[in-house]
XYZ file of C-alpha atoms in Angstrom:
782
model
C -0.103 0.064 0.092
C 1.518 3.367 -1.024
C 1.793 6.400 1.316
C -1.086 8.162 -0.165
C -3.551 5.203 0.130
C -2.197 4.348 3.697
C -2.651 7.887 5.065
C -6.070 8.349 3.432
C -7.336 5.030 4.880
C -6.281 6.268 8.418
C -7.879 9.598 7.932
C -11.353 8.077 7.088
C -11.011 5.468 9.897
C -10.232 8.282 12.347
C -13.216 10.301 11.049
C -15.645 7.826 11.671
C -14.574 7.211 15.329
C -12.972 10.481 16.343
C -15.143 11.072 19.361
C -15.228 7.572 20.803
C -13.098 7.948 24.058
C -10.011 6.058 24.159
C -9.173 4.376 27.433
C -6.622 4.788 29.936
C -2.777 4.656 29.640
C 0.635 3.383 29.684
C 1.680 0.346 31.717
C -0.966 -2.109 32.878
C -0.088 -5.718 33.893
C 1.671 -7.800 31.243
C 2.055 -11.621 31.155
C 5.374 -12.357 29.464
C 5.063 -15.831 28.085
C 7.791 -18.519 28.030
C 6.732 -20.301 24.836
C 7.967 -23.399 23.255
C 11.395 -22.858 21.659
C 9.905 -23.772 18.345
C 6.968 -21.517 18.618
C 8.122 -17.837 19.464
C 5.283 -15.492 20.092
C 5.491 -11.658 20.296
C 4.251 -9.925 23.203
C 1.124 -8.515 21.247
C 0.111 -12.034 20.064
C 0.555 -14.196 23.140
C -2.756 -13.572 24.939
C -6.228 -11.633 24.814
C -7.148 -9.394 27.675
C -11.045 -9.779 28.305
C -11.402 -6.731 30.656
C -9.511 -4.353 32.665
C -11.293 -2.888 35.803
C -9.659 -0.118 37.950
C -11.202 1.119 41.365
C -9.329 3.930 42.899
C -10.007 5.464 46.501
C -8.417 8.811 47.111
C -8.677 9.858 50.730
C -7.079 13.295 51.199
C -3.804 12.728 49.295
C -3.518 9.029 49.683
C -4.639 6.909 46.745
C -5.252 3.125 46.964
C -5.532 1.596 43.382
C -7.242 -1.914 42.703
C -6.595 -3.570 39.401
C -8.668 -6.511 38.149
C -7.675 -8.093 34.852
C -8.717 -11.292 32.992
C -6.194 -12.852 30.559
C -7.326 -15.531 27.937
C -5.152 -17.926 26.053
C -6.557 -18.233 22.436
C -3.793 -20.486 21.313
C -3.660 -24.347 20.809
C -0.806 -24.755 23.405
C -0.301 -23.878 27.113
C 1.364 -20.735 28.127
C 3.073 -19.974 31.285
C 5.488 -17.050 32.225
C 5.884 -13.976 34.327
C 3.214 -11.476 35.177
C 4.748 -7.836 35.188
C 3.122 -4.825 36.428
C 5.258 -1.616 35.689
C 4.585 0.757 38.640
C 3.206 4.284 37.866
C 5.671 7.163 37.898
C 6.234 8.301 41.569
C 4.346 5.228 43.184
C 5.676 4.165 46.457
C 4.641 0.530 47.152
C 4.545 -0.163 50.926
C 2.612 -3.353 50.537
C 1.628 -5.159 47.262
C -1.124 -7.600 47.191
C -1.482 -9.953 44.220
C -4.105 -12.584 43.747
C -4.360 -15.088 40.938
C -7.758 -16.725 40.452
C -8.612 -15.850 44.213
C -5.199 -17.380 45.603
C -2.562 -15.247 47.099
C 0.732 -15.124 45.200
C 4.133 -13.859 46.127
C 5.028 -10.759 44.219
C 8.530 -9.450 44.044
C 8.969 -5.724 43.878
C 11.775 -4.489 41.510
C 13.670 -1.260 41.659
C 13.826 0.924 38.759
C 17.376 -0.460 37.778
C 16.305 -4.138 38.361
C 13.116 -3.408 36.259
C 15.212 -1.970 33.488
C 17.278 -5.103 33.393
C 14.232 -7.150 33.075
C 12.824 -5.017 30.369
C 15.906 -5.127 28.258
C 16.123 -8.978 28.667
C 12.489 -9.263 27.477
C 13.293 -7.003 24.512
C 16.455 -9.006 23.474
C 14.729 -12.401 24.017
C 11.495 -11.735 22.235
C 12.981 -9.254 19.577
C 9.882 -7.086 20.563
C 10.488 -3.506 21.856
C 6.862 -2.996 22.990
C 7.872 -3.111 26.778
C 10.764 -0.616 26.271
C 8.545 2.396 27.135
C 8.623 1.340 30.739
C 12.287 1.833 31.312
C 12.829 4.083 34.154
C 9.836 2.499 36.082
C 9.914 0.076 38.882
C 7.805 -3.093 38.565
C 6.313 -6.001 40.543
C 6.594 -9.538 39.066
C 5.214 -12.974 39.900
C 5.317 -16.355 38.256
C 2.068 -17.377 36.632
C 0.653 -20.870 36.651
C 0.183 -22.506 33.256
C -2.827 -21.091 31.315
C -4.224 -24.072 29.090
C -5.597 -23.521 25.675
C -9.038 -21.633 25.807
C -8.680 -20.902 29.510
C -8.568 -17.667 31.380
C -6.572 -16.302 34.294
C -7.807 -13.568 36.630
C -5.186 -11.383 38.249
C -5.799 -8.752 41.056
C -3.494 -6.544 42.727
C -3.621 -3.365 44.871
C -1.086 -0.714 45.737
C -0.965 2.565 47.628
C 0.729 5.864 46.940
C 0.665 9.468 48.100
C -0.208 12.108 45.826
C 1.446 15.629 45.996
C -0.239 18.884 45.700
C 0.588 22.389 44.821
C -1.631 25.360 45.731
C -4.443 23.067 46.263
C -4.150 21.224 42.952
C -3.659 17.518 43.146
C -3.167 14.953 40.308
C -3.567 11.277 39.979
C -2.223 9.050 37.115
C -3.130 5.551 36.183
C -1.051 3.852 33.398
C -3.003 1.371 31.169
C -1.548 0.590 27.655
C -3.143 -2.563 26.721
C -3.012 -1.781 23.144
C 0.320 -3.522 22.665
C -0.353 -6.669 24.629
C -3.690 -7.987 23.532
C -4.356 -9.486 20.135
C -7.941 -8.064 19.949
C -9.655 -5.139 21.545
C -10.847 -5.364 25.261
C -14.392 -6.189 25.778
C -14.510 -3.781 28.614
C -12.520 -1.020 30.444
C -13.743 0.736 33.640
C -12.150 3.133 35.992
C -13.953 4.205 39.015
C -12.580 6.756 41.470
C -14.078 7.493 44.777
C -12.635 10.865 45.955
C -12.711 12.420 49.486
C -11.013 15.473 50.627
C -10.420 17.432 53.864
C -11.101 20.802 52.460
C -13.912 21.961 50.140
C -13.578 20.188 46.666
C -13.613 22.621 43.940
C -12.477 21.642 40.411
C -12.609 17.918 39.233
C -11.136 17.493 35.775
C -9.731 14.837 33.400
C -7.849 16.098 30.319
C -7.411 12.457 29.090
C -10.851 10.962 29.137
C -14.524 11.883 28.961
C -15.554 11.083 32.581
C -18.853 11.291 34.496
C -18.554 13.268 37.721
C -21.037 13.143 40.526
C -20.500 15.349 43.520
C -21.879 13.859 46.745
C -21.092 16.740 48.858
C -18.616 19.621 49.167
C -15.956 17.122 50.104
C -16.896 14.012 48.113
C -17.106 13.021 44.448
C -17.325 9.943 42.371
C -15.727 9.819 38.892
C -16.361 7.179 36.355
C -15.232 6.131 32.839
C -16.194 3.030 30.858
C -15.480 2.001 27.258
C -16.155 -1.217 25.328
C -14.334 -2.923 22.450
C -11.321 -0.668 22.778
C -7.374 -0.805 22.800
C -6.446 1.720 25.350
C -3.409 3.899 24.641
C -3.633 7.041 26.823
C -2.716 7.658 30.418
C -5.748 8.147 32.727
C -5.213 11.664 34.345
C -7.323 13.220 37.088
C -6.789 16.569 38.600
C -8.735 17.754 41.649
C -8.709 21.278 43.456
C -9.402 21.789 47.185
C -9.405 25.019 49.328
C -11.241 28.152 50.389
C -9.898 30.790 47.919
C -10.355 31.341 44.165
C -9.180 28.341 42.213
C -6.455 29.287 39.629
C -4.220 26.396 38.589
C -1.797 26.679 35.545
C -0.416 23.580 33.821
C 2.271 24.036 31.111
C 4.304 21.927 28.698
C 6.994 22.863 26.236
C 8.296 20.104 23.981
C 11.976 20.421 23.789
C 12.201 17.861 21.127
C 10.097 19.492 18.448
C 12.221 21.198 15.912
C 9.387 22.895 14.143
C 7.662 24.751 17.114
C 9.680 26.520 19.958
C 6.448 27.598 21.661
C 4.776 26.006 24.659
C 1.306 24.945 25.627
C -0.716 25.794 28.733
C -3.822 24.783 30.429
C -5.448 27.120 32.831
C -8.205 25.773 35.292
C -10.583 28.161 36.935
C -13.233 27.214 39.575
C -15.314 29.298 41.905
C -15.424 28.912 45.667
C -18.012 26.261 46.805
C -20.117 29.137 48.397
C -19.710 31.398 45.240
C -18.563 34.081 47.635
C -21.917 34.628 49.389
C -25.409 35.254 47.597
C -25.721 34.237 43.896
C -24.915 36.869 41.288
C -28.505 38.072 40.204
C -29.272 37.343 36.581
C -32.181 37.662 34.118
C -33.436 34.775 32.033
C -35.401 35.141 28.679
C -36.984 32.048 27.365
C -37.757 32.501 23.605
C -39.827 29.491 22.643
C -40.883 28.403 19.050
C -44.713 27.501 19.067
C -45.052 27.249 15.245
C -47.257 24.491 13.902
C -44.297 22.110 13.428
C -43.744 22.094 17.076
C -47.106 20.351 17.668
C -47.277 17.268 19.783
C -44.405 15.618 21.794
C -41.838 18.367 20.931
C -43.980 21.169 22.404
C -44.887 19.086 25.595
C -41.188 18.553 26.207
C -40.387 22.308 25.493
C -43.044 23.193 27.904
C -41.401 20.869 30.503
C -38.027 22.377 29.859
C -39.338 25.921 30.337
C -41.228 24.807 33.672
C -37.697 23.462 34.899
C -35.977 26.571 34.290
C -38.677 28.714 35.935
C -38.786 26.547 38.932
C -34.975 26.849 39.503
C -34.586 30.566 39.243
C -32.641 32.079 41.991
C -34.446 34.316 44.507
C -33.177 37.572 43.014
C -33.326 36.560 39.361
C -35.686 38.275 36.735
C -37.296 36.503 33.990
C -39.802 36.482 30.973
C -41.149 34.036 28.528
C -41.678 34.807 24.748
C -43.395 32.556 22.281
C -43.458 33.064 18.608
C -44.986 31.683 15.566
C -46.717 33.927 12.865
C -46.809 36.567 15.649
C -44.977 37.067 18.895
C -46.552 36.688 22.462
C -44.812 37.526 25.712
C -45.986 36.690 29.202
C -45.253 40.140 30.305
C -44.147 43.376 28.701
C -41.212 43.641 31.128
C -38.745 41.385 33.249
C -40.592 39.928 36.276
C -39.144 38.764 39.673
C -38.693 35.201 40.213
C -41.660 35.026 42.685
C -43.933 35.204 39.751
C -42.624 32.111 37.952
C -45.664 29.962 38.746
C -48.090 32.238 36.847
C -45.671 32.049 33.831
C -45.747 28.195 34.083
C -49.415 28.148 34.017
C -49.404 30.485 31.068
C -47.059 28.442 29.068
C -48.798 25.177 29.702
C -51.948 26.540 28.470
C -50.403 27.616 25.150
C -50.717 25.491 21.804
C -48.604 25.652 18.812
C -49.952 27.051 15.533
C -48.517 29.128 12.622
C -45.409 30.142 10.887
C -41.925 31.044 12.175
C -40.986 34.809 12.815
C -37.571 34.379 14.335
C -36.454 37.934 13.670
C -39.289 39.729 15.526
C -39.142 37.154 18.519
C -35.418 37.942 19.024
C -35.901 41.719 18.742
C -38.756 41.441 21.402
C -36.404 39.716 23.710
C -33.537 42.346 23.097
C -35.951 45.101 23.848
C -36.460 43.665 27.498
C -32.791 43.384 28.331
C -31.597 45.639 31.181
C -27.942 46.575 31.029
C -27.304 46.219 34.790
C -26.760 42.585 34.976
C -26.108 39.254 33.021
C -28.759 38.186 30.786
C -29.235 34.726 29.441
C -31.377 34.235 26.438
C -32.399 30.680 25.816
C -33.746 30.495 22.249
C -35.476 27.171 21.148
C -36.689 26.565 17.528
C -37.307 23.492 15.329
C -37.408 25.318 11.874
C -36.315 27.880 9.349
C -37.560 31.465 9.465
C -40.644 31.760 7.301
C -42.436 34.745 8.470
C -41.220 38.498 8.493
C -37.547 38.838 7.842
C -36.142 35.579 6.583
C -32.596 36.379 5.448
C -30.002 35.070 7.784
C -27.525 37.961 7.590
C -30.483 40.493 8.257
C -31.635 38.711 11.252
C -28.112 38.545 12.514
C -27.537 42.188 12.008
C -30.897 43.311 13.696
C -30.220 41.389 16.765
C -26.691 42.577 16.952
C -27.847 46.203 16.745
C -30.569 45.901 19.423
C -28.955 43.323 21.930
C -26.739 45.052 24.796
C -23.280 43.625 25.480
C -24.497 41.758 28.511
C -26.498 39.381 26.502
C -25.592 35.574 26.339
C -27.570 33.750 23.761
C -27.761 29.977 23.881
C -29.641 28.471 20.923
C -31.324 25.033 20.671
C -32.190 23.596 17.387
C -34.797 20.894 17.475
C -34.542 18.320 14.636
C -32.855 18.890 11.276
C -35.054 21.482 9.742
C -33.059 24.343 11.336
C -30.745 27.057 9.977
C -27.361 25.930 11.771
C -25.605 28.869 10.363
C -28.185 31.228 12.033
C -28.053 29.491 15.277
C -24.379 28.984 15.469
C -23.642 32.590 14.402
C -26.370 34.021 16.893
C -24.647 31.975 19.830
C -21.179 32.679 18.695
C -21.682 36.398 18.375
C -23.375 36.807 21.802
C -20.847 34.918 24.218
C -23.002 31.696 24.130
C -23.339 28.344 22.441
C -25.556 26.327 20.207
C -26.853 22.780 20.669
C -29.013 20.472 18.699
C -31.841 18.015 19.878
C -31.860 15.348 17.140
C -34.696 12.894 16.738
C -34.712 10.377 19.615
C -33.398 12.992 22.099
C -35.648 14.594 24.622
C -35.734 18.545 24.498
C -36.520 18.862 28.252
C -33.552 16.653 29.359
C -31.005 18.583 27.238
C -32.300 22.075 28.058
C -32.643 21.310 31.815
C -29.096 19.814 31.952
C -27.818 22.967 30.343
C -29.741 25.326 32.817
C -28.377 23.481 35.818
C -24.848 24.474 34.612
C -25.560 28.221 34.290
C -28.049 28.456 37.177
C -25.715 30.420 39.566
C -23.037 32.809 37.856
C -20.041 33.784 39.869
C -18.278 36.205 37.489
C -19.033 37.482 34.051
C -16.960 39.382 31.544
C -13.638 37.651 32.450
C -10.407 39.035 31.150
C -6.823 37.829 31.574
C -3.634 39.887 31.909
C -0.215 38.272 31.933
C 3.043 40.023 32.825
C 6.271 38.179 31.874
C 5.238 35.810 29.427
C 3.464 36.122 26.267
C 0.252 34.033 25.984
C -1.730 33.686 22.646
C -4.218 31.639 20.581
C -6.163 30.629 23.619
C -9.536 28.566 23.526
C -12.329 29.384 24.417
C -12.241 32.906 23.244
C -13.721 35.000 24.543
C -13.764 33.485 28.027
C -17.301 32.380 29.196
C -18.962 33.229 32.366
C -17.921 31.389 35.430
C -20.562 29.321 37.344
C -20.847 27.551 40.549
C -20.250 23.844 40.256
C -18.320 24.073 37.106
C -14.953 25.191 35.859
C -13.232 26.946 32.839
C -10.673 25.159 31.167
C -8.603 27.492 28.846
C -6.019 26.031 26.707
C -3.558 28.067 24.487
C 0.012 28.749 23.605
C 2.925 30.731 25.167
C 6.448 32.098 24.184
C 9.735 31.405 26.073
C 8.325 30.390 29.551
C 9.416 31.308 32.869
C 7.846 33.297 35.743
C 4.724 35.475 35.058
C 2.209 37.500 37.157
C -1.284 36.847 36.042
C -4.245 39.085 36.807
C -7.924 38.113 36.403
C -10.643 40.607 36.185
C -14.458 39.950 36.025
C -17.741 41.500 37.003
C -19.336 40.275 40.156
C -22.835 41.696 41.043
C -22.354 44.590 38.788
C -18.757 45.670 39.871
C -15.369 44.926 38.427
C -13.278 42.824 40.690
C -9.529 42.043 40.404
C -7.721 38.754 41.428
C -3.967 38.650 41.319
C -1.951 35.334 41.015
C 1.794 36.226 41.119
C 4.698 34.056 40.326
C 3.042 31.556 38.006
C 5.471 29.318 36.380
C 5.432 28.496 32.460
C 7.771 25.428 31.547
C 10.797 26.349 29.698
C 11.460 22.859 28.079
C 14.296 21.944 30.364
C 12.030 20.151 32.964
C 12.369 16.453 33.186
C 10.085 15.686 35.938
C 7.649 12.817 36.403
C 4.580 15.070 35.776
C 6.000 16.145 32.377
C 4.773 13.024 30.638
C 1.286 13.652 32.273
C 1.059 17.057 30.818
C 1.748 15.841 27.245
C -2.067 15.780 26.551
C -2.204 19.424 26.751
C -0.860 19.982 23.197
C -3.419 17.754 21.584
C -6.308 19.319 23.663
C -5.184 22.577 22.371
C -4.947 21.310 18.733
C -8.436 19.793 18.837
C -10.160 23.003 19.975
C -8.313 25.016 17.442
C -9.148 22.656 14.579
C -12.821 22.849 15.657
C -12.607 26.797 15.708
C -10.998 26.885 12.237
C -13.449 24.338 10.961
C -16.338 26.459 12.087
C -14.635 29.472 10.383
C -14.619 27.706 7.046
C -18.195 26.327 7.368
C -19.629 29.740 8.432
C -17.645 32.210 6.595
C -16.119 30.295 3.692
C -12.488 28.958 3.083
C -9.249 30.976 2.817
C -5.796 29.701 2.175
C -4.397 30.587 5.620
C -7.075 28.692 7.443
C -6.644 25.628 5.221
C -2.993 25.530 5.794
C -3.367 25.724 9.522
C -5.784 22.848 9.548
C -3.493 20.827 7.324
C -0.479 21.339 9.628
C -2.462 20.641 12.780
C -4.244 17.551 11.356
C -0.827 15.924 10.307
C 1.267 17.172 13.247
C -1.126 15.923 16.025
C -3.058 13.124 14.228
C -6.567 14.753 14.792
C -8.849 14.147 12.042
C -12.544 14.918 11.418
C -15.112 14.033 8.544
C -14.260 17.499 7.392
C -10.527 17.296 7.255
C -10.290 13.707 5.787
C -10.257 15.443 2.323
C -7.101 17.432 3.304
C -4.673 14.463 2.558
C -5.300 13.317 -1.153
C -1.863 12.472 -2.336
C 1.437 11.188 -0.843
C 2.038 11.963 2.889
C 2.987 15.592 3.263
C 6.306 15.426 5.236
C 8.277 18.649 5.039
C 7.526 22.347 4.587
C 7.271 22.306 0.707
C 4.975 19.416 0.658
C 2.630 20.955 3.285
C 2.473 24.249 1.583
C 1.541 22.547 -1.810
C -0.991 20.398 -0.236
C -2.714 23.339 1.582
C -2.798 25.381 -1.784
C -4.447 22.585 -3.587
C -7.119 22.047 -1.080
C -7.878 25.581 -0.929
C -8.546 25.720 -4.678
C -10.640 22.600 -4.373
C -12.825 24.046 -1.467
C -13.065 27.371 -3.234
C -14.600 25.703 -6.369
C -16.948 23.283 -4.390
C -20.625 24.174 -3.999
C -21.563 25.836 -0.666
C -22.785 23.300 2.079
C -26.309 23.495 2.991
C -27.119 25.224 6.447
C -29.958 22.993 7.075
C -30.594 19.304 7.042
C -29.151 16.144 8.921
C -25.635 16.554 7.485
C -25.498 20.235 8.402
C -26.684 19.575 12.141
C -24.060 16.837 12.385
C -21.312 19.058 11.070
C -22.300 21.782 13.454
C -22.453 19.365 16.418
C -19.080 17.827 15.731
C -17.310 20.970 15.211
C -18.664 22.315 18.423
C -17.618 19.354 20.147
C -14.121 19.791 18.991
C -14.007 23.465 19.864
C -15.214 22.807 23.407
C -13.460 19.568 24.037
C -12.172 18.933 27.541
C -10.532 15.771 26.678
C -9.134 14.208 23.634
C -9.086 10.704 22.163
C -6.324 9.025 20.169
C -6.873 7.431 16.852
C -9.118 4.448 16.683
C -7.894 0.950 17.314
C -8.652 0.059 13.696
C -5.862 2.546 12.542
C -3.332 1.387 15.201
C -1.223 -0.306 12.348
C -0.892 3.105 10.604
C -0.802 5.835 13.209
C 0.201 6.131 16.892
C 0.224 9.081 19.164
C 2.848 9.267 21.940
C 2.106 12.062 24.275
C 2.308 15.118 22.097
C 3.905 13.431 19.122
C 2.300 11.654 16.262
C 4.082 8.832 14.350
C 2.921 7.328 10.908
C 3.909 3.885 9.772
C 5.457 4.491 6.240
C 7.357 2.006 4.329
C 7.910 -0.059 7.324
C 9.341 2.890 9.496
C 7.404 4.724 12.222
C 8.130 8.404 11.362
C 7.531 11.394 13.565
C 5.329 13.766 11.517
C 7.554 16.754 12.291
C 10.424 15.084 10.507
C 11.335 16.785 7.234
C 13.198 14.469 5.023
C 14.307 17.345 2.740
C 16.242 19.242 5.554
C 16.939 16.875 8.355
C 19.568 14.165 8.697
C 19.181 11.249 11.020
C 21.593 9.687 13.438
C 21.421 5.852 12.951
C 21.207 3.488 15.923
C 21.173 -0.321 15.399
C 18.303 -2.139 16.893
C 19.217 -3.944 20.198
C 22.684 -2.323 20.245
C 24.252 -0.831 23.437
C 23.561 2.606 22.189
C 19.843 1.587 21.543
C 19.320 0.633 25.051
C 21.449 3.419 26.614
C 19.318 6.055 24.536
C 16.176 4.468 25.895
C 17.380 4.613 29.317
C 18.542 8.135 29.367
C 15.740 9.656 27.399
C 12.069 8.746 28.171
C 10.780 10.188 24.871
C 13.063 7.987 22.936
C 12.107 4.807 24.953
C 8.406 5.442 24.010
C 9.121 6.004 20.488
C 11.521 2.935 20.160
C 8.646 0.705 21.780
C 6.629 1.342 18.525
C 8.723 -1.175 16.545
C 12.140 -2.262 15.121
C 12.398 0.767 12.648
C 11.713 4.302 14.076
C 12.649 7.948 13.397
C 12.170 10.120 16.309
C 13.359 13.558 17.953
C 15.281 13.993 21.050
C 17.467 16.819 22.471
C 17.568 18.675 18.997
C 18.733 15.438 17.218
C 16.867 12.928 15.015
C 17.481 9.346 15.764
C 16.559 6.406 13.377
C 16.607 2.903 14.626
C 18.052 0.667 11.964
C 18.701 -3.073 11.317
C 20.988 -4.735 13.720
C 23.397 -5.416 10.900
C 23.799 -1.728 10.154
C 27.045 -0.281 11.718
C 25.158 2.937 12.801
C 26.588 6.398 13.553
C 28.546 7.583 16.758
C 26.215 8.466 19.379
C 26.701 10.497 22.608
C 24.372 9.267 25.225
C 23.660 12.059 27.657
C 20.137 13.136 28.923
C 19.495 16.849 28.356
C 20.695 19.067 31.234
C 18.271 20.619 33.715
C 18.511 24.448 33.799
C 19.379 25.412 37.448
C 16.105 27.377 37.969
C 14.114 24.547 36.713
C 15.680 21.747 38.934
C 13.138 20.266 41.448
C 14.151 20.661 45.145
C 12.687 17.773 47.053
C 15.019 17.826 49.836
C 12.499 19.170 52.438
C 10.420 16.285 53.717
C 8.241 18.607 55.512
C 6.745 19.777 52.259
C 4.907 16.781 50.822
C 2.525 18.935 48.742
C 5.444 20.514 46.833
C 4.312 24.015 47.866
C 7.692 25.529 47.177
C 6.917 27.925 44.166
C 10.308 27.047 42.599
C 9.601 23.451 42.397
C 6.976 23.571 39.533
C 3.939 21.687 39.305
C 4.506 18.371 41.189
C 1.199 16.417 41.312
C 3.115 13.379 40.325
C 6.225 14.315 42.173
C 8.085 13.041 45.142
C 6.072 10.888 47.325
C 6.147 10.114 51.121
C 6.404 6.435 52.306
C 3.068 5.159 53.430
C 4.358 3.718 56.761
C 0.840 3.022 58.412
C -1.123 2.105 55.430
C 0.010 -1.282 54.620
C -1.934 -3.385 57.074
C -5.264 -1.360 56.628
C -5.487 -1.401 52.792
C -4.453 -5.017 52.629
C -7.120 -6.041 55.063
C -9.629 -4.115 53.061
C -8.645 -5.817 49.811
C -8.736 -9.284 51.378
C -12.048 -8.687 52.882
C -13.363 -7.794 49.457
C -11.992 -11.037 48.042
C -14.188 -13.220 50.293
């Protein structure tokens, strides 16, 4: 298969499955078989993994992880060998419990050096580098009883670790890369986290997975993730914030091995205090409801239920009104009313019946005329059709509302069904600090609108602005910043230049007054850091790229293509391995590696798009495009390529590799301008580089032929028989100001500002935990 066909296949496979979450991460348990001498088996083909269940209990900063796996032998011969569990970075095992089919088995804890020797032995013996990425991590190993053909072996283990925190933000990481060690996708992967804190719980966020979060109290939360028929390949990351003051947490990552991009990536997490600083900020809510004839029946019944929910959950000092429209416009009142009169409005809306055409323009202007400029106003606009009465031109409707709506209006549009103008709804929401959403056939209007209103019920701060002194931040998403609400958080991702220390100021309006919050001495990574948490932060670049691609695709869909936008999408798509149904057309020839090839491809695609007919603004395909692009633009986690494309593309942290002509090639590699240093497979230099540089260990684990970057050089793994090039094996040096100082045992939370973010940093031994958590585990086995 040539390069063009190979990459095109990958793009279409990814497009079909882009938003299927990929499971958790690198380093779950592995059974290394001792097969018959005449029957060598690679690690990836020895066994199937039926399921992988993880239960985590976090109490304060103590995490207990319980792992449950089932291995199946699909071969026609017996397999026995060694079970190896690479320990997560920073884990301190005070007691290790291992059960095989319900029977306790002795497990030996290996130091990082002992584990490295074991990993290298496996790689040499099996001629399979898949396990090489675990170099640098400790491990636990145990002998496995024979697994007969067709039989299964269940393995459970439990370990404890302490988590470090800085400025109230702590992090948990679970490694789970089963993708390499199961012949087939896993039937089921689940991660369940029970979180308890000693201070009020603020933000709970996973940048790696689409998790469900249930808050049981101000001090407790449950976090869940599940997926089926997947091959996991992404670390499971969970951040949580506690404290009494404003939550402001900065995570940053700069890839020192990317020769094409010297700038860094940041993720900024904002969350309000649990009590919102006192009484809720008063707001006004205007519900604008389509009651045209097409809404008749179940749709209008559900729309009435959604309106009832909103009115029943107004805060005491809120104002409101309800406007219905069809051929004409009706309003419950000629002015905003206090929340105390909501019951009367509910009775009014429930007595109404749909009839007539759709005058969207007049309905929106009526809402705009009622807005008061003194406090935030949320317009909830719901329609199931195109404008058919009065002004029907999209551009005129947008201009009319823009002229009449004050700056404090936030418009949230809900399109019901497929016969809606997605351009109109998306631009209305985008131009007025809101968002659009679509209720497709089979979904309930009341459930979707009610879930949305619960998120915006209690504003804390509006009109947010950030000012940064010391570091240049740019290209942030979302832009502009949305309002801040109780029970939620804002996740801002973007780029920065150089790095170092910076003072950040946050301004916003609270109860009509501008207030300022200062956050001095924030640290932006410079690229020299080589801390345990650096690997965990490698998801930030892909999250940023996902949001930016979503934004750019919306720009093309709503405003038409231009060459600069097309070129940005081409570069981001190839660089980060992120593809949608609307970027699959971007690669229609041989793989664009190198500057000249990228520019040529972008120019061709611009010409093709400019000549193509304009995409429709309504219909099923239009709604799907709008929904998919909005999901990308607002993504809080990112998934890797689908399992079906694993043979063609792999994502390792912030880097993407394509399998071209038998070689795994970093997509930043330019064959026209870059020269590689050749390293023979299984040579001493090969293992020395893997041990010294984690990014190369991860890249080398892809296969026996690889091209990867490290320390400003490009390394190429070649055949064992190749003499190779002279290689100096030295890890990149830490800058003095970036060196982590962990010498103070009285500072387990890593609160020293000079230490950088240490959520996976130095851990304290768990002296008293061994007996309690072991007993709990054994009790659960009975």
